[in-house]
Amino acid sequence: MIGDARYAAPAALDQVQRRALIAGGAGILLCALGFFLDRPAFYRAWLVGWIYWLGIALGCLAIMMLHHLTRGAWGLVARRVLEAAGRTLPVLALLFLPLLFGLQELYPWARPEAKTDHLLQAKAAYLNVPFFVARAALYFLIWGGFAFVLSRLSRRQDETGELYLTRRMQLLASAGIVLYCLAASFASVDWLMSLEPHWFSTIYGVYFLGGQGISALAFLIVVALFLWRREPMSEVLSPGHFHDWGKLLLAFVMLWTYFSFSQFLIIWSGNLPEEITWYAARTRGGWQWLAIALALFHFALPFVLLLSRDLKRRPQRLAAVAGWMLVMRWLDLVWQVEPAFSPERFTFHWLYLAAPLAVGGLWVWAWAAEIKKRPLLPLRDPWLPEALAHD
């Protein structure tokens, strides 16, 4: 039996936690200043920063449930990283609260003048403040519920080694992955699509899901590099594990690109006024250059790099690509949000840097606190010996 103490989190995580808290505190101070200087920009930036880190946490939850369904060695050695990210959802729920005070700044349907808009009145049964808040609470109950129940079962497996728990987690994950996708799809409509409520897209939800998968895998690879360089995971993680994560990252990059281009192609070929406004605002006035950058550096460059087997088996190089993808995920969210408010010309507010720093610092602090609570491996999982021998 592998000893618990041997597989405790490395002491270097304490320093990561301290630095994250300092960064989060600095970001909060900058955001507080921005709130008084430019309140509308603060709410837009907070929305981007919050959804960015929420996407990592939710993506980790989805990848964890995918692992329970498939039982691959790639997921077993990463389970503790994914579980810790899922358990941060209550923190992200609290960080959602500032947005409730800026609904009128963000969403046209929440403003008094929406009563004079016939189209918004037709959508008022869905797009209204009480129902918006109730749906957000429901989403977090679904996500948080599955995250904590699966995490609790995993801990119980460590304590008892009961074999039936593996099957129970698999069955729970099969329902969880469906409900996660449904809740995330509706959340994408609520939090991002309804920034421009006259526009709609039936593929936007899966586009949102694809981005979360990229964010989670990129985060996992960066964290795995950090752990791989330190005991005890330096003895556990192998090039084969990184190779598997690199292949999954490539798959999600292709999936995101497929959904993104499909949405563009369908809307642009249809050429309907109520649909093309979203792309019209994002392909002119300087925003077209960011759109081109996303096509080149969110898809083309990582696609070419991740085709290399040698790169995927070299942790430092793979982590460099993963870090780059985390940057591109942030830029993609800026491109989705800011043109809704500045469609005529490109604008970039410094709060788009401060808000992700604030939310991210607090989130990384919470994640580090969670991952330190348990051994870095599910010690009594029946598939652990196979996962440790994987290459």
PDB file of C-alpha atoms in Angstrom, residues 98 150 159 169 220 310 330 351:
ATOM      1  CA  PRO A  98     -20.762  41.519  -7.899  1.00  0.00           C
ATOM      2  CA  LEU A 150     -17.909  12.589  -6.669  1.00  0.00           C
ATOM      3  CA  GLU A 159     -10.467   5.280   3.233  1.00  0.00           C
ATOM      4  CA  MET A 169     -18.755   7.092  -9.456  1.00  0.00           C
ATOM      5  CA  LEU A 220      -4.072  20.568 -16.023  1.00  0.00           C
ATOM      6  CA  ASP A 310       7.743  14.552 -29.696  1.00  0.00           C
ATOM      7  CA  TRP A 330      -8.864  35.015 -22.275  1.00  0.00           C
ATOM      8  CA  LEU A 351      -9.583  46.351 -16.156  1.00  0.00           C
TER       9      LEU A 351
END
